Amino acid sequence: MSEGSVSGSGLSARARAVLALERRNWSGPGAKERAIREELGLAPVRYYQLLNALLDDARALAHDPVTVNRLRRVREARRAER
């Protein structure tokens, strides 16, 4: 599948890759940011912009409900701290 191709879930390959990266555990500082750059070819800032938009996308929730709901809870907790 190409980068912009859409799966049966309606998500692009990039969107699915972003969610897959979020499911992983990270060993130390900088590992996740390095993976973002090397595996996705994105700047971390752009990655987090895409991820934040995915959290509000029903297709992302249907594709990976566990990850999306966990990240929504984290986002809401951070907003509540402000």
Tab-separated table of N, CA and C in Angstrom:
chain	number	residue	atom	x	y	z
A	1	MET	N	0.832	-1.191	0.000
A	1	MET	CA	0.000	0.000	0.000
A	1	MET	C	0.867	1.242	0.000
A	2	SER	N	0.440	2.236	-0.706
A	2	SER	CA	1.197	3.475	-0.735
A	2	SER	C	0.858	4.317	0.488
A	3	GLU	N	1.634	5.362	0.688
A	3	GLU	CA	1.485	6.202	1.867
A	3	GLU	C	0.076	6.751	2.034
A	4	GLY	N	-0.531	7.173	0.935
A	4	GLY	CA	-1.837	7.792	1.033
A	4	GLY	C	-2.986	6.828	0.852
A	5	SER	N	-2.695	5.539	0.661
A	5	SER	CA	-3.769	4.589	0.411
A	5	SER	C	-4.644	4.424	1.648
A	6	VAL	N	-5.878	4.088	1.384
A	6	VAL	CA	-6.865	3.985	2.451
A	6	VAL	C	-7.242	2.524	2.618
A	7	SER	N	-7.326	2.089	3.870
A	7	SER	CA	-7.693	0.704	4.161
A	7	SER	C	-9.205	0.593	4.306
A	8	GLY	N	-9.654	-0.594	4.632
A	8	GLY	CA	-11.069	-0.813	4.877
A	8	GLY	C	-11.598	0.025	6.025
A	9	SER	N	-10.716	0.433	6.942
A	9	SER	CA	-11.138	1.270	8.067
A	9	SER	C	-11.290	2.727	7.659
A	10	GLY	N	-10.846	3.059	6.446
A	10	GLY	CA	-10.945	4.440	5.987
A	10	GLY	C	-9.757	5.294	6.375
A	11	LEU	N	-8.782	4.712	7.054
A	11	LEU	CA	-7.599	5.462	7.466
A	11	LEU	C	-6.486	5.303	6.442
A	12	SER	N	-5.715	6.358	6.260
A	12	SER	CA	-4.564	6.294	5.366
A	12	SER	C	-3.468	5.439	5.999
A	13	ALA	N	-2.528	5.031	5.182
A	13	ALA	CA	-1.391	4.260	5.686
A	13	ALA	C	-0.622	5.059	6.731
A	14	ARG	N	-0.475	6.355	6.508
A	14	ARG	CA	0.241	7.192	7.483
A	14	ARG	C	-0.510	7.231	8.808
A	15	ALA	N	-1.815	7.380	8.769
A	15	ALA	CA	-2.605	7.425	10.003
A	15	ALA	C	-2.477	6.101	10.759
A	16	ARG	N	-2.523	4.984	10.046
A	16	ARG	CA	-2.357	3.683	10.689
A	16	ARG	C	-0.960	3.544	11.281
A	17	ALA	N	0.051	4.078	10.599
A	17	ALA	CA	1.430	4.017	11.104
A	17	ALA	C	1.590	4.858	12.369
A	18	VAL	N	0.931	6.007	12.421
A	18	VAL	CA	0.984	6.860	13.613
A	18	VAL	C	0.386	6.109	14.802
A	19	LEU	N	-0.765	5.488	14.602
A	19	LEU	CA	-1.395	4.739	15.693
A	19	LEU	C	-0.534	3.547	16.110
A	20	ALA	N	0.081	2.878	15.153
A	20	ALA	CA	0.949	1.737	15.469
A	20	ALA	C	2.152	2.185	16.299
A	21	LEU	N	2.706	3.331	15.969
A	21	LEU	CA	3.852	3.845	16.723
A	21	LEU	C	3.438	4.166	18.161
A	22	GLU	N	2.226	4.677	18.335
A	22	GLU	CA	1.736	5.009	19.680
A	22	GLU	C	1.508	3.774	20.538
A	23	ARG	N	1.281	2.626	19.926
A	23	ARG	CA	1.050	1.397	20.691
A	23	ARG	C	2.337	0.843	21.295
A	24	ARG	N	3.461	1.244	20.772
A	24	ARG	CA	4.737	0.683	21.213
A	24	ARG	C	5.207	1.266	22.543
A	25	ASN	N	6.065	0.500	23.232
A	25	ASN	CA	6.704	0.969	24.459
A	25	ASN	C	8.073	1.515	24.094
A	26	TRP	N	8.506	2.547	24.789
A	26	TRP	CA	9.768	3.218	24.453
A	26	TRP	C	10.761	3.043	25.576
A	27	SER	N	11.973	2.663	25.193
A	27	SER	CA	13.008	2.289	26.152
A	27	SER	C	13.630	3.469	26.887
A	28	GLY	N	13.834	4.564	26.223
A	28	GLY	CA	14.518	5.664	26.882
A	28	GLY	C	14.216	6.985	26.220
A	29	PRO	N	14.783	8.045	26.754
A	29	PRO	CA	14.536	9.371	26.216
A	29	PRO	C	15.027	9.492	24.770
A	30	GLY	N	14.203	10.058	23.938
A	30	GLY	CA	14.593	10.290	22.556
A	30	GLY	C	14.298	9.151	21.605
A	31	ALA	N	13.997	7.962	22.132
A	31	ALA	CA	13.761	6.805	21.266
A	31	ALA	C	12.526	7.005	20.392
A	32	LYS	N	11.469	7.520	20.989
A	32	LYS	CA	10.233	7.711	20.229
A	32	LYS	C	10.427	8.776	19.153
A	33	GLU	N	11.050	9.887	19.497
A	33	GLU	CA	11.274	10.955	18.527
A	33	GLU	C	12.160	10.481	17.381
A	34	ARG	N	13.141	9.665	17.690
A	34	ARG	CA	14.014	9.108	16.655
A	34	ARG	C	13.209	8.199	15.721
A	35	ALA	N	12.345	7.373	16.286
A	35	ALA	CA	11.499	6.490	15.478
A	35	ALA	C	10.543	7.298	14.603
A	36	ILE	N	10.023	8.380	15.132
A	36	ILE	CA	9.125	9.249	14.353
A	36	ILE	C	9.853	9.755	13.117
A	37	ARG	N	11.068	10.233	13.323
A	37	ARG	CA	11.846	10.767	12.193
A	37	ARG	C	12.246	9.670	11.205
A	38	GLU	N	12.773	8.565	11.736
A	38	GLU	CA	13.322	7.508	10.876
A	38	GLU	C	12.245	6.672	10.192
A	39	GLU	N	11.210	6.296	10.923
A	39	GLU	CA	10.210	5.387	10.377
A	39	GLU	C	9.112	6.098	9.596
A	40	LEU	N	8.741	7.287	10.045
A	40	LEU	CA	7.642	7.999	9.400
A	40	LEU	C	8.113	9.172	8.547
A	41	GLY	N	9.357	9.603	8.750
A	41	GLY	CA	9.861	10.738	7.992
A	41	GLY	C	9.179	12.043	8.359
A	42	LEU	N	8.775	12.151	9.609
A	42	LEU	CA	8.069	13.346	10.084
A	42	LEU	C	8.865	14.031	11.184
A	43	ALA	N	8.684	15.319	11.291
A	43	ALA	CA	9.182	16.038	12.459
A	43	ALA	C	8.245	15.694	13.618
A	44	PRO	N	8.774	15.565	14.822
A	44	PRO	CA	7.900	15.236	15.958
A	44	PRO	C	6.713	16.189	16.115
A	45	VAL	N	6.909	17.469	15.853
A	45	VAL	CA	5.803	18.429	15.975
A	45	VAL	C	4.673	18.058	15.020
A	46	ARG	N	5.003	17.720	13.784
A	46	ARG	CA	3.986	17.344	12.803
A	46	ARG	C	3.311	16.025	13.203
A	47	TYR	N	4.094	15.105	13.721
A	47	TYR	CA	3.558	13.828	14.188
A	47	TYR	C	2.480	14.062	15.250
A	48	TYR	N	2.792	14.904	16.240
A	48	TYR	CA	1.828	15.138	17.315
A	48	TYR	C	0.605	15.903	16.815
A	49	GLN	N	0.757	16.743	15.794
A	49	GLN	CA	-0.404	17.399	15.185
A	49	GLN	C	-1.314	16.353	14.539
A	50	LEU	N	-0.712	15.431	13.785
A	50	LEU	CA	-1.490	14.370	13.144
A	50	LEU	C	-2.158	13.478	14.191
A	51	LEU	N	-1.407	13.121	15.214
A	51	LEU	CA	-1.948	12.261	16.263
A	51	LEU	C	-3.136	12.926	16.955
A	52	ASN	N	-3.014	14.193	17.276
A	52	ASN	CA	-4.094	14.900	17.954
A	52	ASN	C	-5.352	14.930	17.085
A	53	ALA	N	-5.190	15.141	15.792
A	53	ALA	CA	-6.336	15.128	14.884
A	53	ALA	C	-6.959	13.731	14.823
A	54	LEU	N	-6.130	12.701	14.850
A	54	LEU	CA	-6.644	11.329	14.816
A	54	LEU	C	-7.502	11.004	16.036
A	55	LEU	N	-7.177	11.593	17.171
A	55	LEU	CA	-7.934	11.296	18.385
A	55	LEU	C	-9.386	11.749	18.275
A	56	ASP	N	-9.665	12.671	17.363
A	56	ASP	CA	-11.030	13.152	17.156
A	56	ASP	C	-11.692	12.512	15.941
A	57	ASP	N	-11.032	11.534	15.342
A	57	ASP	CA	-11.522	10.897	14.117
A	57	ASP	C	-12.178	9.557	14.466
A	58	ALA	N	-13.449	9.413	14.119
A	58	ALA	CA	-14.186	8.186	14.414
A	58	ALA	C	-13.563	6.975	13.730
A	59	ARG	N	-12.932	7.181	12.570
A	59	ARG	CA	-12.292	6.057	11.870
A	59	ARG	C	-11.116	5.528	12.671
A	60	ALA	N	-10.363	6.428	13.323
A	60	ALA	CA	-9.235	6.002	14.159
A	60	ALA	C	-9.745	5.226	15.368
A	61	LEU	N	-10.837	5.686	15.951
A	61	LEU	CA	-11.426	4.990	17.090
A	61	LEU	C	-11.871	3.583	16.685
A	62	ALA	N	-12.468	3.461	15.514
A	62	ALA	CA	-12.906	2.148	15.030
A	62	ALA	C	-11.710	1.239	14.740
A	63	HIS	N	-10.619	1.812	14.246
A	63	HIS	CA	-9.423	1.036	13.883
A	63	HIS	C	-8.673	0.528	15.107
A	64	ASP	N	-8.517	1.395	16.124
A	64	ASP	CA	-7.720	1.038	17.304
A	64	ASP	C	-8.332	1.680	18.554
A	65	PRO	N	-9.460	1.152	19.024
A	65	PRO	CA	-10.152	1.788	20.147
A	65	PRO	C	-9.339	1.850	21.444
A	66	VAL	N	-8.538	0.840	21.714
A	66	VAL	CA	-7.765	0.829	22.963
A	66	VAL	C	-6.772	1.990	22.983
A	67	THR	N	-6.004	2.133	21.913
A	67	THR	CA	-4.999	3.201	21.848
A	67	THR	C	-5.650	4.571	21.829
A	68	VAL	N	-6.674	4.754	21.005
A	68	VAL	CA	-7.327	6.061	20.889
A	68	VAL	C	-7.974	6.456	22.218
A	69	ASN	N	-8.668	5.546	22.859
A	69	ASN	CA	-9.296	5.892	24.148
A	69	ASN	C	-8.260	6.202	25.221
A	70	ARG	N	-7.148	5.454	25.235
A	70	ARG	CA	-6.082	5.739	26.215
A	70	ARG	C	-5.518	7.143	25.992
A	71	LEU	N	-5.260	7.484	24.725
A	71	LEU	CA	-4.695	8.794	24.428
A	71	LEU	C	-5.694	9.913	24.679
A	72	ARG	N	-6.965	9.645	24.451
A	72	ARG	CA	-7.997	10.655	24.769
A	72	ARG	C	-8.025	10.926	26.269
A	73	ARG	N	-7.895	9.878	27.092
A	73	ARG	CA	-7.868	10.069	28.546
A	73	ARG	C	-6.655	10.892	28.969
A	74	VAL	N	-5.505	10.601	28.376
A	74	VAL	CA	-4.285	11.363	28.693
A	74	VAL	C	-4.476	12.829	28.311
A	75	ARG	N	-5.026	13.059	27.125
A	75	ARG	CA	-5.243	14.435	26.658
A	75	ARG	C	-6.202	15.181	27.583
A	76	GLU	N	-7.285	14.527	27.979
A	76	GLU	CA	-8.251	15.171	28.871
A	76	GLU	C	-7.644	15.473	30.239
A	77	ALA	N	-6.817	14.562	30.747
A	77	ALA	CA	-6.160	14.790	32.036
A	77	ALA	C	-5.235	15.996	31.962
A	78	ARG	N	-4.521	16.127	30.857
A	78	ARG	CA	-3.624	17.278	30.696
A	78	ARG	C	-4.407	18.578	30.591
A	79	ARG	N	-5.530	18.543	29.884
A	79	ARG	CA	-6.373	19.743	29.774
A	79	ARG	C	-6.945	20.128	31.141
A	80	ALA	N	-7.302	19.137	31.940
A	80	ALA	CA	-7.883	19.408	33.256
A	80	ALA	C	-6.852	20.023	34.202
A	81	GLU	N	-5.559	19.735	33.981
A	81	GLU	CA	-4.501	20.296	34.825
A	81	GLU	C	-4.314	21.792	34.610
A	82	ARG	N	-4.707	22.273	33.459
A	82	ARG	CA	-4.498	23.694	33.133
A	82	ARG	C	-5.423	24.597	33.857
